[in-house]
Amino acid sequence: MGRTLTYPKGVSNTVKRYKHRATYDLGAIHSIINTSQVLNVSFNPGPEDPFPTILPMIGQMGSFEYPSSTIDEPLECYLHGYVSSRIMNLARNSGSKEQGLPICIATSRVDGIVLSLTPNSHNYNYRSATLHGYAKLVTSEEEKLWAMKLITNSVVADRWDHSRVPPTGQKCLEIVAGSGKIRDGGVSDERKDTENGGVTKRIWTGVIPVWEKFGEPVPSDGNLVTEIPEHITSFIADRNAQNQAYAERAVHIALPPEEQH
Amino acid sequence: MGRTLTYPKGVSNTVKRYKHRATYDLGAIHSIINTSQVLNVSFNPGPEDPFPTILPMIGQMGSFEYPSSTIDEPLECYLHGYVSSRIMNLARNSGSKEQGLPICIATSRVDGIVLSLTPNSHNYNYRSATLHGYAKLVTSEEEKLWAMKLITNSVVADRWDHSRVPPTGQKCLEIVAGSGKIRDGGVSDERKDTENGGVTKRIWTGVIPVWEKFGEPVPSDGNLVTEIPEHITSFIADRNAQNQAYAERAVHIALPPEEQH
């Protein structure tokens, strides 16, 4: 059921599980976060509420202190939120407790529907990533502006320099743990089904690739720029090509031995 | 920033806020859940862990007791999970405390990227839904089978009758509260920007529609059914048409007065 990527815990970069994937673990997890349009942010609203809650937010991995860090290096997760919103207030109030508000950030993306002989062995090709950490408000104006640019350009590449620029409230996650899961490949069925001619002759099996498709841009009523700018057309072309290529390539990645029947 | 749909709390079906949308509130929220490929399920793993966690799971709204219930009637949320997994164990153990494990289920989908004059007023067209409730294990074999069929057919319509059928572990959420948020429409900018010719002549504004696109099915190595069955081809055609139509239509829905500048 997919491979599990382990985020280094604490200061050590030594991954103890799945050592053969250690070199790309951080990069894989950060890439899933950074290419997600929405992150799910979970926290406990307070002692009077028994339920954790989940807010959809925009966010991006990055390092203000070491802006040249690559995707596979330790990074923080910057979240965009209005200063008045509930999670921002909780982060502000628990900030006095030094550690910040304990939150979980998760995202997942379906890359394909895996149709096998029996419902039990149906599956998705997917990517998911989870981070645990303490949320803190970004208070420095310089870091706020930096984070806003990071997040804006993550939605549409290079959009920051093509718009009129001010800052706004940001939150930053100090990560203490993280994990990711990726499932790709073809169909995995139980031997009792694959060896049953009555079943295999009747049931189509295979994968339907799925991806995020960006359509034709629709100008606003007030728009005065007649030609759609290159930073938008190339963003759409690049993302559509990348998304489709990933989903289609994922189908053909060999399954691990334990899933081959 | 979108309109908020309120789920009826308790036994009353009377929605107290946003009365003008009361007739479709439940339906809107349930539809967002039911058309999501993955749900984010948040819970607190235990007193020794300060962080809530989020698992991606497959789920579907439905009523085993009243199977003819329509989408806008009170329903339960059925989640698919392996019996041995962590959340299933927590649900089993807290089941003795009568209420079950407090969980939050959330999902969101981006329908368009709204590009405005300034990063602060950039937005997504999106749909999101959140449910709070108590998770319980489904123990009756009949209900398990019913839920498995419900969930299987939600991934690919009518797949259940086109595969070899057994049951598996399910969980059911008794909902105590829910909410949804939908944002659609075009660009909303601040007057100080729309009235600034230096800004409007330079910056393209509009919406890039986004949707989930299903590609060409790839048969498995072991597949013996040469023609792709109609339940799969029509599923792909229907979903692609619906998804694209929703995202493109959302652009043209009029913004509420407070967002019109």
XYZ file of C-alpha atoms in Angstrom:
522
model
C 0.000 0.000 0.000
C 2.515 2.629 -1.066
C 5.867 3.464 0.378
C 6.299 5.469 3.565
C 8.805 8.289 3.673
C 10.113 9.245 7.078
C 10.953 12.830 7.978
C 14.063 13.191 10.126
C 13.040 13.846 13.716
C 14.983 16.432 15.701
C 18.230 17.899 14.523
C 19.665 14.767 12.936
C 19.249 14.296 9.216
C 19.769 10.565 9.525
C 16.663 8.698 8.404
C 16.439 5.412 10.271
C 13.658 3.695 8.342
C 13.686 3.032 4.587
C 17.351 4.009 4.344
C 17.421 3.352 0.611
C 15.123 6.353 0.151
C 16.801 8.624 2.674
C 18.321 10.933 0.092
C 15.015 12.075 -1.306
C 12.680 11.794 1.646
C 12.651 15.453 2.606
C 12.495 16.517 -1.014
C 9.571 14.209 -1.741
C 7.546 15.438 1.241
C 8.325 19.098 0.619
C 7.485 18.717 -3.070
C 4.064 17.287 -2.286
C 3.381 20.226 0.051
C 4.701 22.803 -2.407
C 2.728 21.558 -5.399
C -0.569 21.358 -3.471
C -3.022 24.146 -4.148
C -4.547 23.751 -0.674
C -3.183 22.412 2.620
C -5.385 20.972 5.359
C -4.457 22.475 8.725
C -5.750 20.691 11.824
C -5.709 22.002 15.395
C -7.699 21.770 18.611
C -9.843 24.904 19.062
C -9.853 24.683 22.871
C -10.658 22.611 25.969
C -14.417 23.248 25.668
C -14.539 21.681 22.179
C -13.997 17.897 21.914
C -13.352 18.030 18.150
C -10.176 18.920 16.319
C -10.957 21.063 13.301
C -9.479 21.372 9.813
C -9.066 24.590 7.825
C -8.050 24.725 4.177
C -5.109 27.110 3.825
C -2.473 28.080 1.301
C 1.101 27.363 2.286
C 4.614 26.782 1.097
C 7.872 25.301 2.403
C 10.765 27.704 2.632
C 13.503 29.166 4.795
C 13.671 32.870 5.478
C 16.951 32.443 7.337
C 18.513 30.341 4.590
C 16.622 31.383 1.454
C 18.968 29.431 -0.795
C 17.982 26.131 0.860
C 16.967 23.475 -1.631
C 13.730 21.491 -1.450
C 15.435 18.510 0.205
C 16.881 20.517 3.096
C 15.185 21.299 6.441
C 12.562 23.998 5.819
C 9.700 25.698 7.591
C 6.130 25.693 6.345
C 4.649 29.169 5.811
C 0.861 29.413 5.906
C -1.209 32.303 4.656
C -4.020 33.496 6.893
C -5.869 36.597 7.929
C -4.572 37.997 11.209
C -8.053 38.022 12.696
C -8.858 34.396 11.986
C -9.255 31.791 14.701
C -6.046 29.868 14.117
C -4.034 33.084 14.039
C -5.465 34.081 17.426
C -4.747 30.663 18.886
C -1.200 30.775 17.535
C -0.766 34.245 18.994
C -2.099 33.262 22.423
C -0.216 29.996 22.714
C 2.899 31.766 21.527
C 3.436 32.868 25.096
C 3.796 29.196 26.027
C 7.028 29.283 24.019
C 6.255 26.368 21.731
C 3.241 27.691 19.814
C 0.011 25.979 18.785
C 0.349 22.235 18.003
C -0.948 21.704 14.482
C -0.953 19.100 11.772
C -0.662 19.947 8.082
C -1.658 17.356 5.531
C -2.289 17.175 1.835
C -2.938 14.408 -0.628
C -3.376 14.147 -4.357
C -4.919 11.372 -6.414
C -2.819 10.446 -9.478
C -4.890 7.539 -10.699
C -7.772 5.204 -9.967
C -6.551 1.611 -9.807
C -9.347 -0.729 -10.892
C -8.710 -4.327 -9.915
C -10.797 -7.496 -9.955
C -12.361 -7.062 -6.509
C -13.421 -3.917 -4.579
C -11.030 -4.814 -1.729
C -7.979 -4.465 -3.964
C -9.110 -1.279 -5.706
C -6.686 1.513 -4.949
C -5.556 5.000 -5.794
C -2.205 6.073 -7.103
C -1.632 9.007 -4.798
C 0.821 11.238 -2.988
C 0.264 12.414 0.564
C 2.360 14.321 3.070
C 1.862 15.114 6.753
C 3.748 17.536 8.979
C 3.428 18.016 12.733
C 4.695 21.101 14.460
C 4.096 24.288 16.377
C 2.480 27.256 14.640
C 3.862 30.694 15.375
C 2.954 34.090 14.024
C 5.477 35.703 11.734
C 5.957 39.138 13.273
C 8.879 40.677 11.369
C 7.703 42.837 8.456
C 10.573 41.657 6.311
C 9.782 37.967 6.852
C 6.042 38.584 6.272
C 6.754 40.185 2.920
C 9.175 37.414 1.997
C 6.587 34.741 2.891
C 3.818 36.516 0.984
C 5.976 36.570 -2.126
C 6.863 32.885 -1.654
C 3.185 31.929 -1.357
C 1.943 34.162 -4.178
C 4.487 32.765 -6.611
C 3.556 29.225 -5.567
C -0.012 29.773 -6.813
C 1.071 31.181 -10.170
C 4.801 31.208 -10.879
C 6.260 34.710 -11.052
C 2.931 36.401 -10.242
C 4.482 38.601 -7.516
C 6.442 40.727 -9.974
C 3.335 41.007 -12.164
C 1.060 42.531 -9.528
C 0.891 45.502 -7.164
C 2.639 44.558 -3.916
C 1.764 44.875 -0.143
C 2.260 42.518 2.859
C -0.305 40.690 5.062
C -0.505 38.280 8.033
C 1.453 35.027 7.840
C 2.010 32.066 10.072
C 5.016 29.813 10.187
C 5.208 26.189 11.243
C 8.217 24.939 13.154
C 8.226 21.302 12.111
C 8.944 18.557 14.613
C 7.883 15.559 12.560
C 6.713 14.713 9.080
C 5.883 11.800 6.870
C 4.801 11.088 3.338
C 3.225 8.254 1.426
C 3.350 7.592 -2.268
C 1.531 4.835 -4.133
C 2.126 4.341 -7.792
C 2.185 1.488 -10.275
C -0.432 -0.733 -11.796
C -3.024 -3.167 -10.505
C -2.434 -5.582 -7.652
C -4.902 -8.435 -7.270
C -5.158 -11.455 -5.051
C -3.966 -14.722 -6.588
C -7.330 -16.365 -5.964
C -8.834 -13.808 -8.366
C -6.077 -13.666 -10.982
C -6.179 -17.472 -11.244
C -9.949 -17.543 -11.636
C -10.720 -17.462 -15.372
C -14.392 -16.744 -14.726
C -13.366 -13.530 -12.992
C -10.504 -12.372 -15.238
C -12.435 -12.882 -18.469
C -15.292 -10.726 -17.186
C -13.654 -7.821 -15.317
C -11.577 -5.046 -16.893
C -8.608 -4.030 -14.763
C -6.268 -1.092 -15.186
C -5.627 2.464 -14.108
C -7.413 5.723 -14.962
C -4.829 8.535 -14.600
C -6.134 11.713 -12.903
C -4.595 15.153 -12.719
C -5.325 18.830 -12.045
C -6.121 20.495 -15.333
C -5.917 24.271 -15.810
C -8.281 25.678 -18.429
C -8.421 28.775 -20.633
C -7.964 31.978 -18.600
C -11.108 34.146 -18.441
C -10.336 37.899 -18.284
C -12.168 39.941 -15.631
C -14.688 42.609 -16.658
C -12.247 45.300 -15.607
C -9.181 43.805 -17.275
C -7.376 46.210 -19.640
C -4.445 44.006 -20.696
C -5.667 42.476 -23.951
C -3.027 39.795 -24.375
C -2.746 37.116 -21.679
C 0.765 37.601 -20.274
C 3.473 35.017 -20.812
C 3.881 34.275 -17.081
C 0.275 33.004 -17.098
C 0.279 31.090 -20.399
C 3.559 29.359 -19.599
C 2.367 28.563 -16.060
C -0.728 26.854 -17.479
C 1.195 24.977 -20.185
C 3.925 23.838 -17.790
C 1.605 22.701 -15.010
C -0.749 20.841 -17.335
C 2.166 19.014 -18.977
C 3.779 18.184 -15.623
C 0.533 17.043 -14.019
C -0.465 14.794 -16.905
C 3.047 13.369 -17.246
C 3.208 12.520 -13.527
C -0.163 10.747 -13.493
C 0.586 8.760 -16.656
C 4.128 7.894 -15.623
C 2.939 6.716 -12.196
C 0.942 3.913 -13.847
C 4.084 2.321 -15.239
C 6.287 2.410 -12.147
C 6.968 -1.159 -11.030
C 5.117 -2.280 -7.912
C 7.240 -3.343 -4.916
C 7.684 -7.153 -4.576
C 5.059 -7.450 -1.824
C 2.395 -6.109 -4.177
C 3.264 -8.285 -7.163
C 1.034 -11.317 -7.539
C -14.572 35.438 0.767
C -17.213 32.885 -0.176
C -20.516 32.084 1.397
C -20.862 29.992 4.530
C -23.372 27.162 4.644
C -24.561 26.093 8.057
C -25.375 22.489 8.881
C -28.400 22.051 11.136
C -27.256 21.353 14.685
C -29.093 18.754 16.733
C -32.422 17.333 15.706
C -33.897 20.486 14.224
C -33.641 21.001 10.509
C -34.187 24.720 10.873
C -31.154 26.610 9.648
C -30.833 29.840 11.616
C -28.128 31.619 9.629
C -28.250 32.395 5.899
C -31.909 31.433 5.729
C -32.088 32.236 2.039
C -29.837 29.244 1.387
C -31.444 26.901 3.889
C -33.017 24.665 1.267
C -29.750 23.556 -0.227
C -27.323 23.754 2.656
C -27.258 20.049 3.511
C -27.240 19.120 -0.154
C -24.343 21.455 -0.926
C -22.204 20.132 1.919
C -22.993 16.481 1.212
C -22.315 16.991 -2.495
C -18.866 18.408 -1.807
C -18.087 15.392 0.407
C -19.501 12.883 -2.081
C -17.651 14.220 -5.100
C -14.291 14.370 -3.309
C -11.861 11.622 -4.172
C -10.195 11.886 -0.754
C -11.411 13.119 2.629
C -9.110 14.465 5.334
C -9.905 12.854 8.666
C -8.484 14.536 11.772
C -8.396 13.104 15.294
C -6.266 13.242 18.440
C -4.119 10.099 18.686
C -3.944 10.184 22.508
C -3.011 12.142 25.633
C 0.729 11.518 25.154
C 0.710 13.201 21.733
C 0.156 16.998 21.610
C -0.646 16.994 17.885
C -3.893 16.167 16.142
C -3.229 14.108 13.035
C -4.837 13.924 9.598
C -5.337 10.779 7.529
C -6.499 10.767 3.904
C -9.454 8.371 3.607
C -12.190 7.476 1.156
C -15.742 8.150 2.306
C -19.279 8.789 1.277
C -22.473 10.223 2.765
C -25.370 7.797 3.035
C -28.006 6.273 5.250
C -28.156 2.531 5.817
C -31.366 2.892 7.817
C -33.043 5.092 5.205
C -31.267 4.159 1.960
C -33.705 6.179 -0.115
C -32.641 9.436 1.613
C -31.726 12.166 -0.831
C -28.493 14.154 -0.718
C -30.136 17.079 1.123
C -31.456 14.976 3.999
C -29.604 14.078 7.231
C -27.023 11.404 6.410
C -24.093 9.650 8.004
C -20.580 9.695 6.620
C -19.125 6.242 5.906
C -15.340 5.999 5.836
C -13.317 3.152 4.413
C -10.422 1.908 6.494
C -8.531 -1.227 7.330
C -9.670 -2.769 10.607
C -6.122 -2.839 11.947
C -5.375 0.830 11.360
C -4.874 3.337 14.123
C -8.098 5.264 13.744
C -10.137 2.071 13.637
C -8.560 0.957 16.921
C -9.225 4.334 18.520
C -12.818 4.246 17.320
C -13.199 0.715 18.669
C -11.723 1.601 22.084
C -13.589 4.851 22.542
C -16.768 3.119 21.417
C -17.179 1.911 24.982
C -17.465 5.538 26.044
C -20.773 5.548 24.184
C -20.072 8.527 21.968
C -17.158 7.259 19.891
C -13.963 9.010 18.786
C -14.332 12.782 18.137
C -13.185 13.430 14.587
C -13.280 16.124 11.960
C -13.723 15.394 8.266
C -12.827 18.080 5.756
C -12.331 18.373 2.057
C -11.783 21.210 -0.356
C -11.478 21.590 -4.084
C -10.042 24.445 -6.112
C -12.260 25.469 -9.042
C -10.250 28.422 -10.258
C -7.333 30.738 -9.561
C -8.550 34.320 -9.223
C -5.797 36.698 -10.346
C -6.388 40.270 -9.207
C -4.306 43.421 -9.222
C -2.608 42.867 -5.880
C -1.460 39.656 -4.104
C -3.729 40.448 -1.110
C -6.872 40.189 -3.218
C -5.823 37.074 -5.119
C -8.218 34.264 -4.369
C -9.381 30.798 -5.302
C -12.776 29.755 -6.509
C -13.262 26.745 -4.278
C -15.651 24.463 -2.445
C -14.951 23.180 1.051
C -16.939 21.174 3.565
C -16.294 20.261 7.199
C -18.087 17.768 9.423
C -17.618 17.165 13.138
C -18.829 14.016 14.793
C -18.142 10.766 16.602
C -16.595 7.870 14.697
C -17.943 4.404 15.382
C -17.093 1.033 13.880
C -19.713 -0.497 11.647
C -20.139 -3.983 13.076
C -23.138 -5.452 11.244
C -22.066 -7.498 8.224
C -25.034 -6.267 6.233
C -24.224 -2.593 6.860
C -20.498 -3.188 6.110
C -21.354 -4.676 2.733
C -23.814 -1.883 1.998
C -21.193 0.771 2.878
C -18.496 -0.933 0.803
C -20.786 -0.893 -2.221
C -21.631 2.775 -1.582
C -17.957 3.726 -1.396
C -16.835 1.583 -4.346
C -19.478 3.057 -6.621
C -18.498 6.552 -5.500
C -14.981 6.063 -6.893
C -16.199 4.770 -10.268
C -19.961 4.766 -10.820
C -21.416 1.262 -11.042
C -18.058 -0.443 -10.441
C -19.491 -2.731 -7.718
C -21.548 -4.797 -10.159
C -18.552 -4.979 -12.494
C -16.176 -6.591 -10.021
C -15.901 -9.656 -7.762
C -17.535 -8.807 -4.421
C -16.512 -9.240 -0.703
C -16.877 -6.957 2.389
C -14.225 -5.229 4.552
C -13.879 -2.937 7.606
C -15.845 0.327 7.618
C -16.343 3.189 9.973
C -19.322 5.441 10.286
C -19.474 9.011 11.469
C -22.394 10.217 13.534
C -22.449 13.880 12.602
C -23.052 16.550 15.214
C -22.082 19.619 13.199
C -21.055 20.557 9.718
C -20.301 23.541 7.573
C -19.371 24.373 4.036
C -17.848 27.259 2.160
C -18.124 28.065 -1.503
C -16.394 30.885 -3.346
C -17.138 31.509 -6.971
C -17.297 34.448 -9.328
C -14.740 36.730 -10.862
C -12.104 39.110 -9.624
C -12.579 41.415 -6.644
C -10.083 44.258 -6.283
C -9.704 47.208 -3.962
C -10.955 50.526 -5.341
C -7.567 52.126 -4.801
C -6.167 49.665 -7.341
C -9.029 49.616 -9.850
C -8.915 53.419 -9.992
C -5.171 53.503 -10.536
C -4.550 53.537 -14.296
C -0.859 52.796 -13.832
C -1.845 49.535 -12.164
C -4.791 48.470 -14.336
C -2.974 49.084 -17.629
C -0.085 46.887 -16.524
C -1.644 43.917 -14.690
C -3.801 41.214 -16.274
C -6.687 40.121 -14.047
C -9.044 37.209 -14.481
C -9.655 33.604 -13.497
C -7.909 30.392 -14.541
C -10.472 27.569 -14.168
C -9.113 24.325 -12.635
C -10.650 20.866 -12.501
C -9.896 17.184 -11.983
C -9.232 15.629 -15.360
C -9.458 11.871 -15.949
C -7.198 10.563 -18.702
C -7.132 7.550 -21.013
C -7.523 4.270 -19.073
C -4.375 2.099 -19.109
C -5.136 -1.651 -19.050
C -3.206 -3.780 -16.548
C -0.718 -6.405 -17.775
C -3.104 -9.141 -16.713
C -6.253 -7.591 -18.197
C -8.128 -9.925 -20.574
C -11.110 -7.680 -21.415
C -10.012 -6.054 -24.680
C -12.686 -3.359 -24.901
C -12.853 -0.766 -22.120
C -16.301 -1.298 -20.563
C -19.028 1.304 -20.924
C -19.302 1.925 -17.147
C -15.686 3.198 -17.273
C -15.815 5.211 -20.512
C -19.078 6.911 -19.523
C -17.738 7.605 -16.003
C -14.698 9.360 -17.501
C -16.733 11.320 -20.053
C -19.369 12.372 -17.514
C -16.950 13.429 -14.808
C -14.677 15.365 -17.163
C -17.654 17.225 -18.623
C -19.142 17.966 -15.182
C -15.826 19.039 -13.672
C -14.939 21.387 -16.518
C -18.468 22.822 -16.668
C -18.475 23.533 -12.920
C -15.110 25.307 -12.968
C -15.978 27.396 -16.040
C -19.481 28.232 -14.832
C -18.156 29.303 -11.403
C -16.215 32.150 -13.040
C -19.406 33.794 -14.251
C -21.483 33.614 -11.065
C -22.094 37.143 -9.781
C -20.107 38.161 -6.720
C -22.091 39.123 -3.585
C -22.495 42.921 -3.114
C -19.766 43.115 -0.441
C -17.214 41.849 -2.959
C -18.185 44.117 -5.831
C -15.963 47.125 -6.182
